[in-house]
Short mmCIF file of N, CA and C in Angstrom, two decimals:
data_model
loop_
_atom_site.label_atom_id
_atom_site.label_comp_id
_atom_site.label_asym_id
_atom_site.label_seq_id
_atom_site.Cartn_x
_atom_site.Cartn_y
_atom_site.Cartn_z
N MET A 297 -2.66 40.30 50.23
CA MET A 297 -2.74 39.07 50.96
C MET A 297 -3.33 37.96 50.10
N ALA A 298 -4.39 38.31 49.34
CA ALA A 298 -5.04 37.32 48.49
C ALA A 298 -4.09 36.89 47.38
N ASN A 299 -3.31 37.83 46.85
CA ASN A 299 -2.34 37.50 45.81
C ASN A 299 -1.25 36.58 46.35
N GLN A 300 -0.85 36.85 47.58
CA GLN A 300 0.19 36.01 48.18
C GLN A 300 -0.33 34.60 48.42
N THR A 301 -1.56 34.45 48.86
CA THR A 301 -2.17 33.14 49.07
C THR A 301 -2.30 32.39 47.76
N ARG A 302 -2.75 33.13 46.74
CA ARG A 302 -2.90 32.52 45.42
C ARG A 302 -1.53 32.09 44.89
N SER A 303 -0.53 32.88 45.09
CA SER A 303 0.82 32.57 44.66
C SER A 303 1.35 31.34 45.38
N LEU A 304 1.09 31.22 46.66
CA LEU A 304 1.52 30.05 47.43
C LEU A 304 0.83 28.78 46.93
N ARG A 305 -0.48 28.89 46.63
CA ARG A 305 -1.20 27.72 46.11
C ARG A 305 -0.68 27.33 44.74
N THR A 306 -0.39 28.32 43.91
CA THR A 306 0.15 28.03 42.57
C THR A 306 1.51 27.36 42.69
N GLY A 307 2.34 27.87 43.58
CA GLY A 307 3.65 27.28 43.80
C GLY A 307 3.54 25.85 44.32
N ALA A 308 2.60 25.61 45.23
CA ALA A 308 2.41 24.26 45.77
C ALA A 308 1.90 23.32 44.68
N ALA A 309 1.00 23.80 43.84
CA ALA A 309 0.47 22.97 42.76
C ALA A 309 1.58 22.65 41.76
N THR A 310 2.41 23.63 41.46
CA THR A 310 3.52 23.41 40.54
C THR A 310 4.50 22.40 41.10
N GLN A 311 4.81 22.53 42.38
CA GLN A 311 5.72 21.59 43.04
C GLN A 311 5.13 20.19 43.03
N SER A 312 3.83 20.08 43.26
CA SER A 312 3.17 18.78 43.24
C SER A 312 3.24 18.15 41.85
N LEU A 313 3.02 18.94 40.82
CA LEU A 313 3.11 18.43 39.46
C LEU A 313 4.54 18.00 39.14
N ALA A 314 5.52 18.78 39.58
CA ALA A 314 6.91 18.43 39.33
C ALA A 314 7.27 17.14 40.05
N ASP A 315 6.80 16.99 41.28
CA ASP A 315 7.07 15.75 42.04
C ASP A 315 6.44 14.54 41.36
N ASP A 316 5.20 14.70 40.88
CA ASP A 316 4.53 13.60 40.16
C ASP A 316 5.29 13.23 38.89
N ALA A 317 5.73 14.25 38.15
CA ALA A 317 6.48 13.98 36.92
C ALA A 317 7.79 13.28 37.23
N LEU A 318 8.47 13.70 38.28
CA LEU A 318 9.73 13.08 38.67
C LEU A 318 9.52 11.62 39.07
N GLU A 319 8.46 11.35 39.78
CA GLU A 319 8.15 9.97 40.17
C GLU A 319 7.85 9.10 38.94
N LYS A 320 7.12 9.64 37.99
CA LYS A 320 6.82 8.87 36.78
C LYS A 320 8.09 8.59 35.98
N VAL A 321 9.00 9.56 35.92
CA VAL A 321 10.27 9.35 35.22
C VAL A 321 11.07 8.26 35.92
N ARG A 322 11.10 8.27 37.25
CA ARG A 322 11.80 7.21 37.99
C ARG A 322 11.21 5.85 37.70
N ASP A 323 9.87 5.77 37.70
CA ASP A 323 9.20 4.49 37.40
C ASP A 323 9.55 4.02 36.00
N LEU A 324 9.53 4.94 35.06
CA LEU A 324 9.85 4.61 33.67
C LEU A 324 11.30 4.13 33.56
N ARG A 325 12.21 4.79 34.26
CA ARG A 325 13.62 4.40 34.22
C ARG A 325 13.79 2.98 34.77
N HIS A 326 13.11 2.68 35.87
CA HIS A 326 13.22 1.34 36.44
C HIS A 326 12.63 0.29 35.49
N ALA A 327 11.53 0.62 34.85
CA ALA A 327 10.92 -0.32 33.90
C ALA A 327 11.84 -0.57 32.72
N VAL A 328 12.48 0.47 32.20
CA VAL A 328 13.40 0.32 31.07
C VAL A 328 14.61 -0.51 31.48
N GLN A 329 15.14 -0.26 32.68
CA GLN A 329 16.27 -1.05 33.17
C GLN A 329 15.90 -2.52 33.30
N GLU A 330 14.72 -2.79 33.81
CA GLU A 330 14.27 -4.18 33.96
C GLU A 330 14.11 -4.85 32.60
N MET A 331 13.54 -4.13 31.63
CA MET A 331 13.39 -4.69 30.29
C MET A 331 14.75 -4.97 29.66
N ALA A 332 15.71 -4.06 29.86
CA ALA A 332 17.04 -4.26 29.31
C ALA A 332 17.71 -5.48 29.95
N THR A 333 17.54 -5.65 31.24
CA THR A 333 18.11 -6.80 31.92
C THR A 333 17.51 -8.10 31.41
N ARG A 334 16.18 -8.11 31.27
CA ARG A 334 15.52 -9.32 30.75
C ARG A 334 15.92 -9.60 29.32
N GLY A 335 16.06 -8.55 28.50
CA GLY A 335 16.48 -8.74 27.11
C GLY A 335 17.89 -9.29 27.02
N GLY A 336 18.77 -8.79 27.85
CA GLY A 336 20.14 -9.29 27.86
C GLY A 336 20.20 -10.75 28.28
N ALA A 337 19.40 -11.11 29.28
CA ALA A 337 19.38 -12.51 29.73
C ALA A 337 18.84 -13.42 28.63
N ALA A 338 17.80 -12.96 27.93
CA ALA A 338 17.23 -13.78 26.85
C ALA A 338 18.24 -13.95 25.72
N MET A 339 18.98 -12.90 25.39
CA MET A 339 20.00 -13.01 24.33
C MET A 339 21.11 -13.96 24.75
N SER A 340 21.48 -13.91 26.01
CA SER A 340 22.53 -14.80 26.51
C SER A 340 22.08 -16.26 26.41
N GLU A 341 20.84 -16.52 26.78
CA GLU A 341 20.31 -17.89 26.68
C GLU A 341 20.27 -18.35 25.23
N SER A 342 19.85 -17.47 24.33
CA SER A 342 19.80 -17.83 22.91
C SER A 342 21.19 -18.11 22.36
N ALA A 343 22.15 -17.30 22.75
CA ALA A 343 23.52 -17.51 22.28
C ALA A 343 24.08 -18.83 22.79
N THR A 344 23.79 -19.15 24.03
CA THR A 344 24.26 -20.41 24.59
C THR A 344 23.64 -21.59 23.85
N ALA A 345 22.35 -21.51 23.59
CA ALA A 345 21.66 -22.59 22.87
C ALA A 345 22.23 -22.73 21.45
N ALA A 346 22.51 -21.61 20.79
CA ALA A 346 23.06 -21.66 19.44
C ALA A 346 24.46 -22.27 19.44
N GLN A 347 25.27 -21.94 20.46
CA GLN A 347 26.60 -22.53 20.55
C GLN A 347 26.52 -24.04 20.74
N GLU A 348 25.60 -24.48 21.58
CA GLU A 348 25.45 -25.92 21.81
C GLU A 348 25.04 -26.62 20.52
N ARG A 349 24.07 -26.02 19.80
CA ARG A 349 23.63 -26.62 18.54
C ARG A 349 24.75 -26.67 17.52
N LEU A 350 25.50 -25.59 17.42
CA LEU A 350 26.61 -25.53 16.48
C LEU A 350 27.66 -26.57 16.83
N GLY A 351 27.91 -26.76 18.11
CA GLY A 351 28.86 -27.78 18.54
C GLY A 351 28.41 -29.18 18.16
N ARG A 352 27.11 -29.45 18.31
CA ARG A 352 26.58 -30.76 17.91
C ARG A 352 26.70 -30.96 16.41
N TYR A 353 26.38 -29.91 15.62
CA TYR A 353 26.49 -30.02 14.17
C TYR A 353 27.95 -30.26 13.76
N ALA A 354 28.87 -29.57 14.40
CA ALA A 354 30.28 -29.72 14.06
C ALA A 354 30.77 -31.13 14.38
N SER A 355 30.37 -31.67 15.51
CA SER A 355 30.83 -33.03 15.85
C SER A 355 30.19 -34.06 14.93
N THR A 356 28.93 -33.85 14.58
CA THR A 356 28.26 -34.77 13.66
C THR A 356 28.91 -34.72 12.29
N THR A 357 29.23 -33.51 11.82
CA THR A 357 29.88 -33.36 10.52
C THR A 357 31.27 -34.00 10.54
N GLY A 358 32.01 -33.76 11.60
CA GLY A 358 33.34 -34.36 11.71
C GLY A 358 33.29 -35.88 11.70
N ARG A 359 32.32 -36.43 12.39
CA ARG A 359 32.15 -37.88 12.42
C ARG A 359 31.79 -38.41 11.03
N TYR A 360 30.92 -37.69 10.31
CA TYR A 360 30.52 -38.11 8.97
C TYR A 360 31.72 -38.09 8.02
N VAL A 361 32.52 -37.02 8.10
CA VAL A 361 33.69 -36.91 7.23
C VAL A 361 34.68 -38.04 7.53
N THR A 362 34.82 -38.38 8.80
CA THR A 362 35.73 -39.47 9.17
C THR A 362 35.21 -40.81 8.64
N GLU A 363 33.91 -41.02 8.70
CA GLU A 363 33.33 -42.29 8.26
C GLU A 363 33.19 -42.38 6.74
N GLN A 364 32.94 -41.26 6.07
CA GLN A 364 32.70 -41.25 4.62
C GLN A 364 33.57 -40.19 3.95
N PRO A 365 34.88 -40.37 3.88
CA PRO A 365 35.75 -39.31 3.35
C PRO A 365 35.54 -39.05 1.85
N VAL A 366 35.36 -40.08 1.06
CA VAL A 366 35.19 -39.89 -0.39
C VAL A 366 33.87 -39.19 -0.68
N ARG A 367 32.81 -39.67 -0.06
CA ARG A 367 31.50 -39.06 -0.27
C ARG A 367 31.51 -37.60 0.19
N SER A 368 32.18 -37.31 1.31
CA SER A 368 32.26 -35.94 1.82
C SER A 368 32.99 -35.04 0.82
N ALA A 369 34.07 -35.54 0.25
CA ALA A 369 34.82 -34.76 -0.74
C ALA A 369 33.98 -34.50 -1.98
N LEU A 370 33.22 -35.49 -2.42
CA LEU A 370 32.36 -35.29 -3.59
C LEU A 370 31.26 -34.28 -3.31
N ILE A 371 30.69 -34.35 -2.13
CA ILE A 371 29.65 -33.38 -1.76
C ILE A 371 30.23 -31.98 -1.71
N ALA A 372 31.42 -31.84 -1.11
CA ALA A 372 32.06 -30.52 -1.03
C ALA A 372 32.37 -29.98 -2.43
N ALA A 373 32.83 -30.84 -3.33
CA ALA A 373 33.12 -30.40 -4.70
C ALA A 373 31.85 -29.97 -5.42
N ALA A 374 30.77 -30.70 -5.23
CA ALA A 374 29.51 -30.35 -5.88
C ALA A 374 28.97 -29.01 -5.36
N VAL A 375 29.06 -28.81 -4.05
CA VAL A 375 28.59 -27.54 -3.48
C VAL A 375 29.47 -26.39 -3.99
N GLY A 376 30.77 -26.59 -4.03
CA GLY A 376 31.68 -25.57 -4.55
C GLY A 376 31.39 -25.22 -6.00
N ALA A 377 31.12 -26.23 -6.81
CA ALA A 377 30.80 -25.99 -8.22
C ALA A 377 29.49 -25.22 -8.35
N ALA A 378 28.50 -25.56 -7.53
CA ALA A 378 27.21 -24.86 -7.59
C ALA A 378 27.38 -23.39 -7.19
N VAL A 379 28.14 -23.14 -6.15
CA VAL A 379 28.37 -21.75 -5.72
C VAL A 379 29.12 -20.98 -6.80
N ALA A 380 30.11 -21.60 -7.40
CA ALA A 380 30.86 -20.93 -8.47
C ALA A 380 29.95 -20.62 -9.65
N ALA A 381 29.07 -21.53 -10.00
CA ALA A 381 28.15 -21.30 -11.11
C ALA A 381 27.21 -20.13 -10.81
N VAL A 382 26.71 -20.06 -9.60
CA VAL A 382 25.81 -18.96 -9.22
C VAL A 382 26.56 -17.63 -9.29
N VAL A 383 27.79 -17.61 -8.81
CA VAL A 383 28.58 -16.37 -8.85
C VAL A 383 28.85 -15.96 -10.28
N LEU A 384 29.20 -16.89 -11.15
CA LEU A 384 29.47 -16.55 -12.55
C LEU A 384 28.22 -16.04 -13.25
N VAL A 385 27.08 -16.65 -13.00
CA VAL A 385 25.84 -16.19 -13.62
C VAL A 385 25.48 -14.81 -13.11
N ALA A 386 25.60 -14.58 -11.82
CA ALA A 386 25.28 -13.26 -11.26
C ALA A 386 26.22 -12.20 -11.80
N ARG A 387 27.47 -12.53 -11.96
CA ARG A 387 28.46 -11.59 -12.47
C ARG A 387 28.18 -11.25 -13.94
N SER A 388 27.84 -12.25 -14.73
CA SER A 388 27.59 -12.00 -16.15
C SER A 388 26.32 -11.16 -16.33
N ARG A 389 25.31 -11.36 -15.49
CA ARG A 389 24.09 -10.55 -15.60
C ARG A 389 24.36 -9.11 -15.18
N ARG A 390 25.18 -8.91 -14.18
CA ARG A 390 25.48 -7.57 -13.71
C ARG A 390 26.28 -6.82 -14.75
N ASN A 391 27.23 -7.47 -15.40
CA ASN A 391 28.06 -6.81 -16.42
C ASN A 391 27.27 -6.48 -17.67
N ARG A 392 26.21 -7.23 -17.95
CA ARG A 392 25.42 -7.01 -19.14
C ARG A 392 24.70 -5.67 -19.10
N TYR A 393 24.33 -5.18 -17.92
CA TYR A 393 23.57 -3.92 -17.82
C TYR A 393 24.43 -2.68 -17.93
N TYR A 394 25.74 -2.81 -17.93
CA TYR A 394 26.61 -1.64 -18.02
C TYR A 394 26.89 -1.22 -19.44
N TYR A 395 26.49 -1.98 -20.43
CA TYR A 395 26.77 -1.63 -21.83
C TYR A 395 25.72 -0.78 -22.43
#
């Protein structure tokens, strides 16, 4: 009889621990879902803000090119030449180490 009582108490304690663990897992799941929802909303807001900024930059650039076509072409040529020079220098340094 004493063994049966002890067994019932052990079973009840085990069930109580399992119920507590299950409740904590549920709470954790809800917290993770809420964090994921908030993170997604924040990313969406950031993407929208970036699109708006990019749109403003594009319209400003288009207006500048329309107003100053020669200067825009010279700036583009200078930037292209600078990028080409950097690529050539990087390429020549990389090839030098293979010998």
